[in-house]
Coordinates of C-alpha atoms in Angstrom, one line a residue:
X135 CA -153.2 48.8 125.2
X136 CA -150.4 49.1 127.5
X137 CA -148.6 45.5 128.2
X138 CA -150.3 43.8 124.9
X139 CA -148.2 42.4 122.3
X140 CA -150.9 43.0 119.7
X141 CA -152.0 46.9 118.9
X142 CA -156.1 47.0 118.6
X143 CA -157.7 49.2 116.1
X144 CA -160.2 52.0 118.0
X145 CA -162.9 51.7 114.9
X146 CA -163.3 48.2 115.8
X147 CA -161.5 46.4 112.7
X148 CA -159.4 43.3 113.5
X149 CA -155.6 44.5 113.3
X150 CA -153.9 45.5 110.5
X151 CA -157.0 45.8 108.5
X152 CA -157.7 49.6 109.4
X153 CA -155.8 52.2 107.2
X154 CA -156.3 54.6 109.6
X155 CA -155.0 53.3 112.8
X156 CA -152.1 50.5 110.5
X157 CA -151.3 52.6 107.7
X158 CA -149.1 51.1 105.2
X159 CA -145.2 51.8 105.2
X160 CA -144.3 54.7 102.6
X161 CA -143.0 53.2 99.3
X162 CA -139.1 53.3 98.9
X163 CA -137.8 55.7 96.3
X164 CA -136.2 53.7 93.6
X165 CA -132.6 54.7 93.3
X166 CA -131.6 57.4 91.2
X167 CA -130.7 56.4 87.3
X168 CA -127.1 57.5 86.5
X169 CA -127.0 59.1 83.5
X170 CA -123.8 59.9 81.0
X171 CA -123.0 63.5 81.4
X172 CA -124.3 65.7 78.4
X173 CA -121.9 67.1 76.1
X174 CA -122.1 70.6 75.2
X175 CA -123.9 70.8 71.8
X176 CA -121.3 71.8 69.9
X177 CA -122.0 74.6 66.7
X178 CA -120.9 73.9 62.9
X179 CA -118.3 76.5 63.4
X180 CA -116.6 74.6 66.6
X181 CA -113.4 72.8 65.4
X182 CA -113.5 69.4 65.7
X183 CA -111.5 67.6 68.4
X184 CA -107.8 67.4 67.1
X185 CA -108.6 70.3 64.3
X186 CA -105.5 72.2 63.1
X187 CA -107.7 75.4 62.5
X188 CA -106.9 74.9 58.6
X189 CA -109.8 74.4 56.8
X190 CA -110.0 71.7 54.6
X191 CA -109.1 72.4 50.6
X192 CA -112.0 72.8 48.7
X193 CA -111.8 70.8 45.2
X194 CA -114.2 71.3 42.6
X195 CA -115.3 68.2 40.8
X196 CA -114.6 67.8 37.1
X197 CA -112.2 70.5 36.6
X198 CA -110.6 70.7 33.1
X199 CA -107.7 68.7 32.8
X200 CA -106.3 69.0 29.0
X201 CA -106.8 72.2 26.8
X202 CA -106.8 72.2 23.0
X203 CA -105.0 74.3 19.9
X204 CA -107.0 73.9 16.7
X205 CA -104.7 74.7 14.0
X206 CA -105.0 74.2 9.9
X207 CA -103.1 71.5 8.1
X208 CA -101.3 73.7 6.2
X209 CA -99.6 74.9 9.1
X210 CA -98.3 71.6 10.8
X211 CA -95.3 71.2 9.1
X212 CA -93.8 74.2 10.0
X213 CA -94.7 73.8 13.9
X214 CA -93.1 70.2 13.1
X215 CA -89.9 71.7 12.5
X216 CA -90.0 74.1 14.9
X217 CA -90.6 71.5 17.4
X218 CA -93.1 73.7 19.4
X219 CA -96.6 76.0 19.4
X220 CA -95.6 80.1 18.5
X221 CA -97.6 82.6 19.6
X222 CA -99.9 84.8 17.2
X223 CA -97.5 87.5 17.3
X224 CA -94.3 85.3 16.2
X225 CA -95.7 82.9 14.3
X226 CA -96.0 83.2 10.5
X227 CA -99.0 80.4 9.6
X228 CA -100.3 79.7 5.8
X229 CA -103.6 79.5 6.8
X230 CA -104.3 82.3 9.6
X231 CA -107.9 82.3 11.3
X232 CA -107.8 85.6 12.9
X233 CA -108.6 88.6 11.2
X234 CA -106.1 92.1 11.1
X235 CA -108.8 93.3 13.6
X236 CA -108.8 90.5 15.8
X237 CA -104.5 90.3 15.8
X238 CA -104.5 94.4 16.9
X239 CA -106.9 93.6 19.8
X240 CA -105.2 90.9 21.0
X241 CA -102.1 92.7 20.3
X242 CA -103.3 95.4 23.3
X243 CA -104.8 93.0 25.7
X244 CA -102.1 93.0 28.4
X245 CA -101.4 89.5 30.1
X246 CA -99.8 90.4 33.6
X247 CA -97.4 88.0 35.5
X248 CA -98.2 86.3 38.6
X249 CA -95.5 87.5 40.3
X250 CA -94.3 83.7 41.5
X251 CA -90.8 82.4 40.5
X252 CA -91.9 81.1 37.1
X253 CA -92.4 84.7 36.1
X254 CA -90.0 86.0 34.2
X255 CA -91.3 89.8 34.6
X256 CA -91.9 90.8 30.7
X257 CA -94.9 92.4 29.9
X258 CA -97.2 90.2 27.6
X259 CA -100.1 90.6 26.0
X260 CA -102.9 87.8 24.7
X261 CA -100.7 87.7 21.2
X262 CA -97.7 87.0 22.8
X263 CA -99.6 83.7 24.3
X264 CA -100.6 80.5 22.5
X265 CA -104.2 80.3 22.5
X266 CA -105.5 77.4 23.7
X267 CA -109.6 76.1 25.0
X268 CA -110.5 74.1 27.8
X269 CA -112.8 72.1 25.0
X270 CA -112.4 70.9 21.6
X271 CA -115.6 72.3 21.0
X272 CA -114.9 75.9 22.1
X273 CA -117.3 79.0 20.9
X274 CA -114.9 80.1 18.8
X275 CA -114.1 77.2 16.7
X276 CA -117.7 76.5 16.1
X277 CA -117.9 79.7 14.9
X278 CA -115.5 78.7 12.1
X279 CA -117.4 75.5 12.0
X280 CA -120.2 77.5 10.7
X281 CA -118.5 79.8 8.3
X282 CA -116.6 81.7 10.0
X283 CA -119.0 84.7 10.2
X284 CA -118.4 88.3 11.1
X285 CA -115.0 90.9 11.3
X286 CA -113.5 88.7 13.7
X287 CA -112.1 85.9 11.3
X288 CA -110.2 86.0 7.5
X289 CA -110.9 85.2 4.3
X290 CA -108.9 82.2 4.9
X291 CA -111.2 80.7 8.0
X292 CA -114.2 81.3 6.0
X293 CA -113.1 79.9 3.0
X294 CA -111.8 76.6 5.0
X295 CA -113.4 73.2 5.4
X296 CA -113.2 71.9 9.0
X297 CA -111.9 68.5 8.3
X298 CA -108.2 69.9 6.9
X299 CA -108.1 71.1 10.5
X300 CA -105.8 69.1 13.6
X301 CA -107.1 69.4 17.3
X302 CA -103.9 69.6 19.8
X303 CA -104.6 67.9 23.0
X304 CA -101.7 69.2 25.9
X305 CA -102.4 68.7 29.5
X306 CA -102.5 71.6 32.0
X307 CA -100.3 69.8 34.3
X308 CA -97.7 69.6 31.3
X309 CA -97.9 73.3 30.9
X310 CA -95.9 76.4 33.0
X311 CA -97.4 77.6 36.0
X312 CA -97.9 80.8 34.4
X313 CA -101.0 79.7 32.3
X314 CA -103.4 82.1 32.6
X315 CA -107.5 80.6 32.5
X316 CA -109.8 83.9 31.2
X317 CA -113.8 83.5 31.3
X318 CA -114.6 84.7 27.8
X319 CA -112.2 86.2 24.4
X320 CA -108.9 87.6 25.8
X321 CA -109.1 90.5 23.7
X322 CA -112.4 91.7 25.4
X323 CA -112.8 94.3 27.8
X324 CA -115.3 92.5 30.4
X325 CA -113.1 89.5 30.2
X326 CA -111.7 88.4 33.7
X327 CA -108.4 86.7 34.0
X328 CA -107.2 84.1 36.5
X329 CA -103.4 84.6 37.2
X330 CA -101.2 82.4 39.8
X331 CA -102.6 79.2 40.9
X332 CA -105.8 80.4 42.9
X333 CA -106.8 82.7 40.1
X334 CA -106.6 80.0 37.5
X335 CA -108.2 77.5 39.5
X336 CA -110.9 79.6 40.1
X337 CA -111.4 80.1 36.6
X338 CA -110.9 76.2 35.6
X339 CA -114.2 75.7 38.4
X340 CA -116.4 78.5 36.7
X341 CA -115.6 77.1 33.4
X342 CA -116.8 73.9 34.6
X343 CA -120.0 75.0 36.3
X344 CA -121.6 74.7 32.8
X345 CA -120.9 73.7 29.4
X346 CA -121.6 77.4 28.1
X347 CA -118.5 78.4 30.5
X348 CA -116.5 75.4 29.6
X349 CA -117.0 76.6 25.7
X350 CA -116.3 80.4 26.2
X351 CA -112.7 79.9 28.2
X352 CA -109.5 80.9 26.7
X353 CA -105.9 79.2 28.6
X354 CA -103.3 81.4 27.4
X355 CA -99.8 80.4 27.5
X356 CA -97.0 82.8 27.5
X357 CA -94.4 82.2 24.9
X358 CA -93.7 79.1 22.6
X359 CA -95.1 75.7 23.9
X360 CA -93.3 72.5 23.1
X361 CA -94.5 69.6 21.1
X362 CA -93.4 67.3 23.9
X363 CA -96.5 68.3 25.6
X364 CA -98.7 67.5 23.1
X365 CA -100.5 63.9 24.2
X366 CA -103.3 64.2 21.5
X367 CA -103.9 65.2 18.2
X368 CA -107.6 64.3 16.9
X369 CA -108.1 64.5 13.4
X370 CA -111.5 64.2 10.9
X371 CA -110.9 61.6 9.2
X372 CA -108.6 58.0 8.3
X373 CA -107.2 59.6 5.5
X374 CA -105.8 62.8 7.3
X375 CA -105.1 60.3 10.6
X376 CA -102.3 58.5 8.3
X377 CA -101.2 61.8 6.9
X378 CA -100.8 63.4 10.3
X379 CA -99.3 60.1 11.7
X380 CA -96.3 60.0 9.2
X381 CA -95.5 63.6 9.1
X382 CA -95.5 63.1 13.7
X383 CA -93.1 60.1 12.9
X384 CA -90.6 62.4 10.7
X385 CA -90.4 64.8 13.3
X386 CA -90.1 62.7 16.2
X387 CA -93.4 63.3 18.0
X388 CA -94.7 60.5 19.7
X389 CA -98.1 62.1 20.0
X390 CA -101.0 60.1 19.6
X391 CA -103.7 60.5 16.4
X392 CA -106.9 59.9 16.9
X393 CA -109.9 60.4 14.4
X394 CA -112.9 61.9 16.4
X395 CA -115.2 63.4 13.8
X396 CA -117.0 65.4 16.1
X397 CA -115.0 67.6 16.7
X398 CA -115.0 68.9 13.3
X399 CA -118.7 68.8 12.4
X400 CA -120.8 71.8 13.4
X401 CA -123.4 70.2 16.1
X402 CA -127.3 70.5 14.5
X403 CA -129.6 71.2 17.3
X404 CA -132.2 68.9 17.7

């Protein structure tokens, strides 16, 4: 009523007890949560923040790091006192493991240049390289492990026995940058060659996606290879270990001899 200090409720409820004629105040909005602004999702291909644009250098695990010359006794002194490796088409071995037909088709597989400033620009083919594997267990030599079998090997590899036999141990970083890494026999036609440094490390990570690969590889190196980069040589057994070690000291090679047997024992599968 008009002049009263105190409101009645019409529906005959004491005040403040109606809802209808002392409705309650509205409840207060809570103040808004402030929330971190959202980044824009950013996809795989988005550089980073402070990103060059170069993309990072992708390194293979477990490449190859040493390759290995198998070569006959017979012939060490003579590389001795020529102080380096020749290739097939220079050298003039006692015991040669090739056969005529194997020398005339690695005598036409060309080796090309890589164009870079260690290239010298003559034409080479896979004779004019020493042969090396990226194992000591390579295809080939377990071939001649097994008797040498087949057109591709003499009368001298087949007639051999495996421990008169030296395994040389050089390390590709020792070695020119013109190596070249192939995925199979040189002298084959489907054989792929790596040349330059991309090509061959290429080549060095197929060969070590599996042992097969690893086995198959050829690293050819053009021209003569010094014995100063020589860091292993693995013989069969202690007697040829002290024969190889005082012929090394005569010559001046500080190369190290090692026995390993395996290496010179065809593997039996289980």
């Amino acid at each position: 009523m008009a002049g009263s200090s105190t409101e009645e409720c019409i529906h005959g409820f004491e005040p403040g007890m109606c809802a209808s004629c002392f409705p309650p105040p509205p409840p207060v909005a809570p103040a808004p949560v402030r929330r971190a602004p959202r980044q824009a999702a950013r996809s795989l291909r988005s550089p980073a923040a402070g990103a060059t644009g170069k993309a990072a250098e992708v390194r293979p695990p477990n490449l190859p790091q040493r390759i290995f010359h198998v070569t006959h006794m017979s012939n060490l002194p003579a590389i001795l006192e020529a102080g380096r490796l020749l290739p097939s088409s220079e050298a003039e071995p006692v015991v040669r493991l090739a056969s005529d037909l194997t020398l005339e088709l690695r005598a036409s597989a060309p080796v090309p240049g890589d164009g870079s400033h260690d290239d010298d620009g003559v034409e080479r083919t896979a004779a004019d390289c020493v042969a090396f594997s990226l194992t000591p267990q390579a295809t080939w030599w377990l071939e001649v492990q097994e008797g040498a079998p087949g057109p591709t090997w003499s009368a001298a590899a087949k007639a051999a026995s495996t421990i008169d036999f030296v395994v040389l141990g050089v390390d590709i970083a020792a070695v020119s940058n013109t190596v070249v890494v192939t995925d199979g026999d040189a002298a084959a036609p489907a054989t792929t060659l790596g040349i330059g440094v991309d090509g061959r490390q290429r080549m060095l990570a197929r060969a070590a996606s599996s042992p097969e690969a690893l086995q198959a590889a050829e690293a050819l190196v053009p021209g003569p290879v010094s014995l100063a980069t020589v860091a292993l040589v693995a013989v069969a057994n202690d007697r040829r270990r002290d024969e190889v070690r005082a012929l090394l000291k005569a010559a001046g090679v500080t190369a190290k001899v090692a026995v390993y047997p395996p290496w010179f024992v065809p593997k039996v599968d289980d």
